[in-house]
Structure formats: C-alpha cells, structure tokens
Short mmCIF file of C-alpha atoms and ligand atoms in Angstrom, two decimals:
data_model
loop_
_atom_site.label_atom_id
_atom_site.label_comp_id
_atom_site.label_asym_id
_atom_site.label_seq_id
_atom_site.Cartn_x
_atom_site.Cartn_y
_atom_site.Cartn_z
CA MET A 883 104.99 32.80 70.84
CA HIS A 884 108.11 31.90 68.60
CA GLU A 885 110.55 34.65 67.76
CA LYS A 886 109.93 33.71 63.98
CA ASP A 887 106.41 35.12 64.31
CA TRP A 888 107.80 38.73 64.59
CA PRO A 889 107.81 41.37 63.69
CA LEU A 890 104.08 41.76 63.58
CA TYR A 891 103.19 43.27 60.12
CA PRO A 892 100.06 45.24 59.08
CA PRO A 893 97.20 44.54 58.77
CA SER A 894 97.59 42.82 62.05
CA PHE A 895 95.76 44.26 65.27
CA LEU A 896 97.59 46.04 67.95
CA GLY A 897 95.89 46.83 71.41
CA ILE A 898 95.70 49.64 73.61
CA LEU A 899 94.37 49.85 77.11
CA GLY A 900 92.81 53.12 77.72
CA GLY A 901 90.99 55.45 75.34
CA GLY A 902 92.20 58.96 76.05
CA GLN A 903 94.18 61.32 73.74
CA LEU A 904 97.39 59.26 74.16
CA GLY A 905 95.50 56.13 72.93
CA ARG A 906 93.97 58.17 70.10
CA PHE A 907 97.43 59.33 68.88
CA PHE A 908 98.50 55.64 69.24
CA VAL A 909 95.64 54.47 67.21
CA GLN A 910 96.47 57.26 64.48
CA ALA A 911 100.17 56.19 64.32
CA ALA A 912 99.19 52.51 64.05
CA GLN A 913 96.90 53.20 61.24
CA ASP A 914 99.10 55.23 59.58
CA LEU A 915 101.38 52.03 59.06
CA GLY A 916 98.42 50.00 58.26
CA TYR A 917 97.67 48.23 61.49
CA GLY A 918 94.38 47.78 62.89
CA VAL A 919 93.71 48.93 66.59
CA CYS A 920 91.42 47.44 69.23
CA VAL A 921 90.88 49.96 72.26
CA LEU A 922 89.63 48.96 75.70
CA ASP A 923 87.98 51.72 77.52
CA PRO A 924 84.70 51.66 79.51
CA ASP A 925 83.78 55.29 78.02
CA PRO A 926 81.48 54.87 75.23
CA ASN A 927 82.77 57.94 73.68
CA SER A 928 86.55 57.86 74.31
CA PRO A 929 88.80 59.90 72.14
CA ALA A 930 90.55 56.72 71.02
CA GLY A 931 87.49 54.50 70.94
CA GLN A 932 85.90 56.97 68.46
CA ILE A 933 88.64 56.32 65.81
CA ALA A 934 89.62 52.51 66.38
CA GLN A 935 88.60 49.64 64.30
CA ILE A 936 87.40 48.00 67.49
CA HIS A 937 86.28 49.54 70.74
CA LEU A 938 85.73 47.05 73.80
CA GLN A 939 83.64 49.18 75.86
CA ALA A 940 84.36 47.41 79.21
CA ASP A 941 86.30 47.56 82.56
CA TYR A 942 89.99 46.89 82.61
CA ALA A 943 89.34 44.03 84.96
CA ASP A 944 86.72 42.47 82.65
CA GLN A 945 88.24 39.04 81.84
CA GLU A 946 85.99 38.22 79.05
CA ALA A 947 86.71 41.58 77.29
CA LEU A 948 90.43 41.01 77.97
CA LYS A 949 90.15 37.41 76.34
CA THR A 950 88.39 38.91 73.29
CA MET A 951 91.30 41.59 73.07
CA ALA A 952 93.85 38.74 73.54
CA ARG A 953 92.28 36.74 70.71
CA ARG A 954 92.40 39.74 68.39
CA CYS A 955 95.82 41.54 69.16
CA ARG A 956 99.10 39.69 69.70
CA ALA A 957 100.62 42.82 71.21
CA ILE A 958 99.10 45.29 73.54
CA SER A 959 100.21 48.57 75.24
CA THR A 960 98.81 51.12 77.88
CA GLU A 961 98.18 54.56 77.52
CA PHE A 962 97.78 55.55 81.12
CA GLU A 963 99.48 54.24 84.39
CA ASN A 964 96.57 53.14 86.52
CA VAL A 965 95.93 50.21 84.47
CA PRO A 966 95.89 47.44 87.08
CA ALA A 967 98.76 45.02 87.18
CA LYS A 968 96.54 42.07 87.14
CA THR A 969 94.95 43.15 83.79
CA ILE A 970 98.54 43.15 82.22
CA ASP A 971 99.33 39.77 83.80
CA PHE A 972 95.99 38.31 82.82
CA LEU A 973 96.88 39.32 79.10
CA ILE A 974 100.53 38.19 79.24
CA GLU A 975 99.11 34.63 80.55
CA GLN A 976 96.86 34.52 77.31
CA GLY A 977 100.16 34.77 75.37
CA VAL A 978 100.04 38.57 74.38
CA PHE A 979 103.11 40.46 74.11
CA VAL A 980 102.43 43.16 76.64
CA ALA A 981 104.73 46.24 76.76
CA PRO A 982 105.51 47.71 79.29
CA ASP A 983 104.80 44.83 81.78
CA SER A 984 103.35 44.96 85.23
CA TYR A 985 106.84 45.34 87.15
CA ALA A 986 107.61 48.63 85.47
CA VAL A 987 104.09 49.96 85.69
CA SER A 988 103.67 48.96 89.40
CA ILE A 989 106.70 51.07 90.34
CA ALA A 990 105.59 54.13 88.12
CA GLN A 991 101.97 53.83 89.70
CA ASN A 992 103.44 54.16 93.35
CA ARG A 993 105.36 57.27 94.39
CA ILE A 994 106.62 55.59 97.38
CA LYS A 995 108.07 52.72 95.33
CA GLU A 996 109.13 55.15 92.52
CA LYS A 997 111.06 57.32 94.91
CA GLN A 998 112.79 54.48 96.60
CA PHE A 999 113.87 53.13 92.99
CA PHE A 1000 115.38 56.52 92.28
CA GLN A 1001 117.29 56.53 95.64
CA ASN A 1002 118.47 53.09 95.07
CA LEU A 1003 119.83 53.86 91.59
CA LEU A 1004 121.48 57.40 92.72
CA SER A 1005 125.22 56.08 92.45
CA GLN A 1006 124.51 54.86 88.91
CA THR A 1007 122.38 57.83 87.65
CA GLY A 1008 123.97 60.69 89.64
CA VAL A 1009 120.45 62.16 90.11
CA GLY A 1010 118.40 61.53 93.12
CA PRO A 1011 114.72 62.50 93.99
CA VAL A 1012 114.13 65.58 96.12
CA LEU A 1013 114.23 65.11 99.88
CA TYR A 1014 111.31 62.77 100.70
CA HIS A 1015 109.59 61.28 103.81
CA VAL A 1016 107.31 58.32 103.54
CA ILE A 1017 103.96 58.48 105.31
CA GLU A 1018 102.14 55.20 105.31
CA GLU A 1019 100.29 55.57 108.71
CA GLN A 1020 99.59 58.32 111.34
CA ALA A 1021 102.74 57.22 113.37
CA HIS A 1022 104.84 58.36 110.39
CA LEU A 1023 103.76 62.03 110.82
CA THR A 1024 105.63 62.50 113.96
CA ASN A 1025 109.39 61.77 112.81
CA VAL A 1026 109.36 64.23 109.90
CA PRO A 1027 112.70 66.07 109.40
CA GLN A 1028 112.27 69.81 110.06
CA GLU A 1029 114.20 70.82 106.74
CA ILE A 1030 111.66 69.29 104.73
CA PHE A 1031 109.30 72.24 105.03
CA PRO A 1032 107.68 73.92 103.01
CA ALA A 1033 106.79 70.52 101.62
CA ILE A 1034 104.12 68.96 99.21
CA LEU A 1035 102.13 66.03 100.44
CA LYS A 1036 101.40 63.74 97.58
CA THR A 1037 99.19 60.69 97.61
CA SER A 1038 101.36 57.63 96.54
CA GLN A 1039 98.70 56.58 93.96
CA LEU A 1040 96.34 57.71 91.41
CA GLY A 1041 97.61 61.40 91.23
CA TYR A 1042 98.03 63.22 88.00
CA ASP A 1043 97.97 66.86 86.76
CA GLY A 1044 98.55 68.00 90.32
CA LYS A 1045 95.80 66.21 91.79
CA GLY A 1046 96.22 64.33 95.24
CA GLN A 1047 98.55 66.95 96.39
CA GLN A 1048 98.48 69.49 99.24
CA THR A 1049 101.17 72.12 100.09
CA VAL A 1050 102.16 71.81 103.79
CA TYR A 1051 104.16 74.97 105.15
CA HIS A 1052 104.66 73.50 108.73
CA LEU A 1053 104.57 70.38 110.58
CA THR A 1054 101.42 71.58 112.51
CA GLU A 1055 99.46 71.49 109.12
CA LEU A 1056 100.67 68.04 108.33
CA LEU A 1057 97.85 65.93 109.99
CA SER A 1058 95.12 68.14 108.47
CA ALA A 1059 96.73 67.86 104.97
CA TRP A 1060 96.91 63.94 105.43
CA ILE A 1061 93.17 63.81 106.53
CA MET A 1062 92.35 65.85 103.47
CA LEU A 1063 94.01 63.47 101.11
CA GLY A 1064 91.93 60.56 102.81
CA LYS A 1065 94.71 59.13 105.12
CA VAL A 1066 96.03 57.26 102.32
CA PRO A 1067 99.81 56.26 102.06
CA CYS A 1068 101.64 59.49 100.83
CA VAL A 1069 105.04 60.85 100.33
CA LEU A 1070 105.96 64.18 101.71
CA GLU A 1071 108.59 65.84 99.65
CA LYS A 1072 110.41 69.32 100.04
CA LYS A 1073 108.99 72.14 97.91
CA VAL A 1074 112.02 72.96 96.13
CA ASP A 1075 112.96 76.23 94.37
CA LEU A 1076 112.71 75.24 90.91
CA ASP A 1077 114.63 77.09 88.17
CA PHE A 1078 113.15 75.13 85.42
CA GLU A 1079 111.67 71.48 84.43
CA LEU A 1080 112.74 69.14 81.81
CA SER A 1081 111.30 65.80 80.55
CA ALA A 1082 113.04 63.20 78.58
CA LEU A 1083 111.05 60.81 76.48
CA ILE A 1084 113.03 57.43 76.06
CA VAL A 1085 112.12 54.36 74.20
CA ARG A 1086 113.51 50.79 74.72
CA SER A 1087 112.68 47.93 72.46
CA ALA A 1088 112.27 44.31 73.42
CA ASP A 1089 115.80 43.48 72.26
CA ASP A 1090 117.42 46.24 74.18
CA GLU A 1091 117.67 49.02 71.39
CA VAL A 1092 117.28 52.36 73.40
CA HIS A 1093 116.71 55.81 71.80
CA LEU A 1094 116.37 59.02 73.54
CA MET A 1095 113.97 61.74 71.99
CA PRO A 1096 114.73 65.46 72.24
CA ILE A 1097 114.44 66.63 75.80
CA ALA A 1098 111.82 69.29 76.34
CA GLN A 1099 111.55 72.32 78.74
CA ASN A 1100 108.16 72.31 80.57
CA ILE A 1101 106.22 75.22 82.09
CA HIS A 1102 103.43 74.13 84.42
CA GLN A 1103 100.55 76.12 85.82
CA HIS A 1104 98.53 74.74 88.79
CA GLY A 1105 100.25 71.53 88.34
CA ILE A 1106 99.07 70.88 84.73
CA LEU A 1107 101.43 71.13 81.79
CA HIS A 1108 100.98 74.57 80.05
CA LEU A 1109 103.72 74.43 77.42
CA SER A 1110 106.80 72.47 76.29
CA MET A 1111 109.81 73.90 74.43
CA VAL A 1112 112.27 72.04 72.30
CA PRO A 1113 115.27 72.47 72.18
CA ALA A 1114 114.96 73.16 75.86
CA PRO A 1115 116.20 76.87 76.15
CA ASN A 1116 117.86 76.65 79.57
CA MET A 1117 119.48 73.28 79.25
CA SER A 1118 123.30 73.34 79.28
CA LEU A 1119 125.35 70.58 77.44
CA SER A 1120 126.43 69.09 80.94
CA ILE A 1121 122.77 68.74 82.04
CA GLN A 1122 121.78 67.07 78.78
CA ASP A 1123 124.65 64.57 79.20
CA GLN A 1124 123.64 63.98 82.77
CA ILE A 1125 119.87 63.24 81.73
CA GLN A 1126 121.04 61.19 78.98
CA ARG A 1127 122.97 59.09 81.07
CA ALA A 1128 120.43 58.83 83.95
CA ALA A 1129 117.57 58.01 81.62
CA GLN A 1130 119.35 55.05 80.20
CA VAL A 1131 120.18 53.65 83.44
CA ILE A 1132 116.55 54.16 84.70
CA ILE A 1133 114.92 52.56 81.50
CA ARG A 1134 117.17 49.39 81.76
CA GLU A 1135 117.18 48.93 85.59
CA LEU A 1136 113.25 49.00 85.19
CA HIS A 1137 113.42 46.37 82.43
CA TYR A 1138 111.06 48.84 80.62
CA VAL A 1139 109.98 48.02 77.20
CA GLY A 1140 108.31 50.88 75.46
CA VAL A 1141 107.91 54.60 75.55
CA MET A 1142 108.38 56.46 78.83
CA CYS A 1143 108.79 59.85 80.19
CA ILE A 1144 111.07 60.99 83.00
CA GLU A 1145 110.63 64.34 84.60
CA PHE A 1146 113.62 66.25 86.00
CA PHE A 1147 113.75 69.44 88.22
CA ILE A 1148 116.69 71.75 87.91
CA LEU A 1149 116.74 73.74 91.18
CA LYS A 1150 117.83 77.44 91.54
CA ASP A 1151 121.08 76.29 93.21
CA GLY A 1152 121.84 74.25 90.20
CA THR A 1153 120.99 70.76 91.49
CA MET A 1154 119.44 68.41 89.57
CA CYS A 1155 116.44 65.96 90.62
CA VAL A 1156 114.41 63.42 89.25
CA ASN A 1157 110.76 63.84 89.96
CA GLU A 1158 108.66 61.14 88.46
CA ILE A 1159 108.24 58.61 85.54
CA ALA A 1160 105.18 57.98 83.21
CA PRO A 1161 105.10 54.43 81.80
CA ARG A 1162 103.80 55.63 78.46
CA PRO A 1163 103.97 58.55 75.88
CA HIS A 1164 103.71 61.76 77.53
CA ASN A 1165 101.97 65.04 76.99
CA SER A 1166 105.48 66.80 76.97
CA GLY A 1167 106.28 64.64 73.92
CA HIS A 1168 103.17 65.71 71.86
CA HIS A 1169 105.53 68.18 69.94
CA SER A 1170 107.07 65.27 68.35
CA LEU A 1171 103.91 64.74 66.23
CA ASP A 1172 104.99 67.42 64.08
CA SER A 1173 108.46 68.22 65.02
CA CYS A 1174 110.35 64.71 64.92
CA LEU A 1175 111.19 62.47 62.05
CA THR A 1176 109.40 59.61 64.31
CA SER A 1177 106.68 60.65 66.72
CA GLN A 1178 106.71 59.10 70.35
CA PHE A 1179 103.37 57.35 69.32
CA GLU A 1180 105.10 55.81 66.24
CA GLN A 1181 107.79 54.52 68.41
CA GLN A 1182 105.06 52.95 70.66
CA VAL A 1183 103.72 51.14 67.77
CA ARG A 1184 107.32 49.93 66.59
CA VAL A 1185 108.16 48.74 69.92
CA LEU A 1186 104.82 46.68 70.07
CA ALA A 1187 105.10 45.11 66.51
CA LYS A 1188 108.97 44.47 67.29
CA LEU A 1189 110.09 46.58 64.10
CA PRO A 1190 113.34 48.84 64.61
CA LEU A 1191 112.95 51.90 66.46
CA GLY A 1192 112.60 55.07 64.45
CA ASN A 1193 114.83 58.04 64.40
CA SER A 1194 113.40 60.69 66.41
CA LYS A 1195 115.63 63.62 65.46
CA LEU A 1196 114.13 67.14 65.61
CA MET A 1197 113.44 68.55 62.51
CA SER A 1198 112.26 71.90 63.66
CA PRO A 1199 112.33 73.78 66.85
CA VAL A 1200 108.97 73.60 68.48
CA VAL A 1201 106.66 74.85 71.09
CA MET A 1202 103.72 72.74 72.28
CA LEU A 1203 100.89 74.72 74.05
CA ASN A 1204 97.99 72.76 75.78
CA LEU A 1205 94.55 73.67 75.42
CA LEU A 1206 92.25 73.18 78.53
CA GLY A 1207 88.55 73.31 78.70
CA ASP A 1208 88.65 76.54 80.58
CA LEU A 1209 89.02 78.20 77.20
CA TRP A 1210 85.58 76.84 76.25
CA LEU A 1211 83.84 77.93 79.34
CA HIS A 1212 82.39 81.19 79.81
CA GLY A 1213 79.66 83.14 82.13
CA GLU A 1214 79.65 83.43 85.84
CA ASN A 1215 79.30 79.72 86.58
CA ASN A 1216 81.41 78.42 83.50
CA ASP A 1217 78.06 77.14 82.19
CA ALA A 1218 78.20 78.86 78.86
CA ILE A 1219 80.05 76.73 76.35
CA THR A 1220 81.53 78.30 73.16
CA ALA A 1221 84.51 76.87 71.00
CA PRO A 1222 87.31 79.06 70.98
CA ASN A 1223 87.57 80.76 67.72
CA TRP A 1224 90.24 78.93 65.85
CA GLN A 1225 90.15 80.92 62.66
CA ASN A 1226 92.77 83.57 63.60
CA VAL A 1227 94.97 80.78 65.20
CA LEU A 1228 94.80 78.50 62.27
CA ALA A 1229 95.92 81.56 60.07
CA MET A 1230 99.20 81.59 61.87
CA ALA A 1231 101.95 80.12 59.55
CA SER A 1232 103.52 77.98 62.32
CA ALA A 1233 100.48 76.55 64.09
CA LYS A 1234 99.43 72.80 63.99
CA LEU A 1235 96.26 72.21 65.83
CA HIS A 1236 95.29 68.96 67.35
CA LEU A 1237 91.90 68.62 69.09
CA TYR A 1238 91.00 65.30 70.98
CA GLY A 1239 87.52 64.64 70.27
CA LYS A 1240 86.14 65.28 73.79
CA ALA A 1241 82.67 66.32 73.80
CA ALA A 1242 82.30 68.09 77.30
CA PRO A 1243 84.92 70.80 78.15
CA LYS A 1244 85.93 71.12 81.99
CA ILE A 1245 88.06 73.14 83.88
CA GLY A 1246 91.69 71.81 83.78
CA ARG A 1247 90.53 69.00 81.14
CA LYS A 1248 93.07 68.58 78.34
CA MET A 1249 91.05 69.16 75.04
CA GLY A 1250 93.75 69.62 72.55
CA HIS A 1251 97.19 71.22 71.94
CA ILE A 1252 98.92 73.54 69.23
CA ASN A 1253 102.45 72.94 68.02
CA PHE A 1254 104.26 75.77 66.74
CA LEU A 1255 107.16 75.10 64.32
CA ASP A 1256 109.42 78.15 63.89
CA GLU A 1257 112.94 78.83 62.93
CA SER A 1258 113.82 79.17 66.57
CA VAL A 1259 112.29 78.20 69.79
CA GLU A 1260 112.17 81.87 70.83
CA GLN A 1261 110.18 82.63 67.72
CA ALA A 1262 107.96 79.49 68.34
CA LEU A 1263 107.38 80.80 71.97
CA LYS A 1264 106.36 84.17 70.45
CA SER A 1265 103.89 82.48 68.11
CA ALA A 1266 102.47 80.62 71.30
CA HIS A 1267 102.00 83.95 73.26
CA GLN A 1268 100.37 85.31 70.15
CA ALA A 1269 98.03 82.42 70.11
CA MET A 1270 97.19 82.67 73.75
CA GLU A 1271 96.31 86.16 73.28
CA ILE A 1272 93.92 85.35 70.16
CA LEU A 1273 92.31 82.51 72.28
CA GLY A 1274 91.74 84.63 75.43
CA PHE A 1275 94.10 82.70 77.74
CA PRO A 1276 94.12 84.11 81.40
CA THR A 1277 97.42 86.14 81.84
CA ILE A 1278 99.37 84.25 84.50
CA LYS A 1279 102.95 85.25 85.39
CA GLU A 1280 105.42 82.34 84.22
P1 ADP B 2215 101.76 64.94 88.55
O1 ADP B 2215 101.77 63.42 88.64
O2 ADP B 2215 100.50 65.60 88.83
O3 ADP B 2215 102.50 65.19 87.21
P2 ADP B 2215 104.08 66.00 89.88
O4 ADP B 2215 104.80 65.50 91.01
O5 ADP B 2215 104.78 65.82 88.45
O6 ADP B 2215 102.79 65.35 89.72
O7 ADP B 2215 103.75 67.55 90.00
C1 ADP B 2215 103.19 68.45 89.05
C2 ADP B 2215 104.00 69.69 89.09
O8 ADP B 2215 104.17 70.34 90.36
C3 ADP B 2215 105.56 69.49 88.75
O9 ADP B 2215 105.85 69.35 87.34
C4 ADP B 2215 106.21 70.82 89.45
O10 ADP B 2215 105.94 72.07 88.53
C5 ADP B 2215 105.42 70.90 90.57
N1 ADP B 2215 105.99 70.22 91.62
C6 ADP B 2215 105.83 68.93 92.02
N2 ADP B 2215 106.45 68.66 93.14
C7 ADP B 2215 107.40 69.74 93.61
C8 ADP B 2215 108.19 69.88 94.39
N3 ADP B 2215 108.75 69.08 95.30
N4 ADP B 2215 108.83 71.11 94.46
C9 ADP B 2215 108.34 72.27 93.85
N5 ADP B 2215 107.45 72.07 92.85
C10 ADP B 2215 106.77 70.68 92.56
MG1 MG B 2216 104.30 65.17 86.54
#
C-alpha cells in the first residue's frame, strides 16, 4: 500500500473484529463520518452486527471470511483482546492496515507477558505492577514469597470482568485455587489495599501522534466496572503527571497504534501500581461519547483511516453508570424478565442513556450505560445515585 493511498476517505469501508458494544460504538462513530463498516462476529445478533452495513457471521479463524473482509476493508481494528494473533497476521498478509497489531495484542492478552512488560519498563515509567509471582506449572506453587498473601490468583489468559480469578488468603489454599482455575498458567498477585482506581485512555496514530484522553476514576463491584467519574475526584496533579508520563512510555514501547486503556491502582499508602492494559477502547471511556469533543470511538476511526487525531478535551464533568442484566431479572430464580422503567431516568435533565441492543439479559452482562453530565462531578454522582434508586440497584457499600 502506498502512502499516497492514505488517508482513507468515506464512503470507504472500515472493518472491526468483534461485534459487542465496543464494536457497535465503533460502527456508529465510523458511520457518523460517512464510512461503511464490516463487522466479523460469529453471533448472528451481535450488537455491532445489527447496525453495520456488512456483518460477516463467521469464526475469527475463518480464512474465507477474513479474505472477504480484506477485499472490502483496507483498514481493520479489533474490539476485544482475545482475537487470535494469527487472525491479525493473516489480515496484514492480505495487505490490510490492522491497528493494533498482533505484537501489542499478544502482550495484552497474556497477564504474564503483560506484568513482565510493566516490570521491564519500571525505570522509564516510575510505576510497576503489584508484587506478583508466575505460576506456569505445579512446581511453581512451592516457592511463593510469603509476603504476597492475601493474594489473587488470575488466569494468564481470557480473564475479563473479574472472571478467571480466585482470592487466596494463605499458601495452603493455593493448590486448590489453581485446580479450580483449571491448572492453566496464572499470575498470583498481592491483594493490595486500594484507595482508588484510575484508568487512562490513550491514542497513538501510525505516524506517532499521541493523545491522552481525560483520566477516569473507577469503582468496581464484584470485579465489574460499576461507575466512572471524570474528572477523577481523588487524583492529585502529581498522580496525573505520573500517569501521563507512564502512559506515553507504555504506548510507545508497545509500538501500539490505536486506542488503548491502562488501569492504575492507587494504594492506601499512596503507592501507585499499573494493573493491566486493554488493547482497545474501554468501558471506562464510554463517558467520552457525550462528554468529550472527540469520543474514544471516533479516535479509533481516525487512527484506522489515518486521519489526524481529534481533540478529546472534556466538555463537561461526567459520571458513567453501567447497567447490568441484573436490573432486568426478577423472581426467585431470576426467570422473570422486565425492562427497567426508563421513564423516570430519562426525565432527569443530565442523563444520556445508551443501550446495546442485547436480546438476553444475564447476571453481570453489560446491557447499557448512562452518562450523567452535570456542572460538577459531585453533582453528576448525585444524579447517578438518584438513577440507581429509581432503577432499583441493589444497595452495596462502595
Ligand atoms: P479484569 O481483566 O477482569 O478487569 P482486573 O485485574 O482488572 O481484571 O481485576 C478486576 C478488578 O478487581 C480491579 O479493577 C480491582 O478492583 C480488583 N483487583 C484486581 N487485582 C487486584 C489486586 N491485586 N488487589 C486488589 N484488588 C484487585
Ligand atoms: Mg481490569
């Protein structure tokens, strides 16, 4: 492909591997700019497949489908980190511009590689991972440092929303936890005393333009993101500076092109740690759909088309509240499904509701979110709590 062939202008097609809600927002952002979109996802009714011009309903390893996609789209991105590296490489061989590439994705897909990557960069970023120990085989269960407990055992691959994790309070519980997780390669990491959590969305273009989006402060419940607040209420200027520096080092050292999210822990003793990266737009950046001049998804489109990055400055304080399937389910066995009563929430002046078009609500499944835009993040948080009451969220201490 010659440089003169770029940027790619509408009405060309862009491709996205994966048809979940992140893919759906990518489709919307691309279509807003006049592009067509081709989605590859095996699910016949995926959130992104429903609205894309073309939905290839096939497996990610289906070479015929990938060839069709490559003929149609000169640029393709991914919306979830578990796309096989082979798929990405195959598309690149077909002459497609794929961002991010398989190197970056393969590190983010594997907690062991990811932690080692953070550890190796410590002198440049000033931020390391929490104390961890790699367990790839049974022999590695014996030489675990005592100070790591209480700890969390996490599968090296395929974990998300707190899945593939077991808390281990003592060495004696480690073997059974590892068996529970299927004896697969894992990292055991210290369960740290969190003060609060932050995430940084950062974008890098193919010609090394880097743009950091506003940093979010996140609250998780049962390992699933519950809400994000921007500007981050507890973030000092020095933490912000440190994150900005670390994020730029990380994205460049990964040779990453595209939108990525980096999660940070701030511990009670003031220490900062880097937790993980997501090689794609992220749930904690969904506020940007309504709060930023350029959303994380429009940035993803711009990177793919090799257009200049947008300005993602924050236009309004915002709180993003996730809506899980639990809200739809009632009865003793959660077998009665009724849609939440949106009426009173939509009557709130600050609420912007986004639903993902998923047919079946399930416990813990992300069905949608609401962005609350108010004059302060404190006020937006009050609005979010008001909405939680209206929608009948279970009361959980935060
Ligand atoms: P996932 O891939 O599921 O997002 P994470 O490693 O980010 O996995 O864990 C999900 C959440 O669990 C984190 O955002 C944090 O709230 C909590 N958590 C994860 N690791 C630790 C840890 N080492 N100490 C304390 N809390 C943790
Ligand atoms: Mg996480």
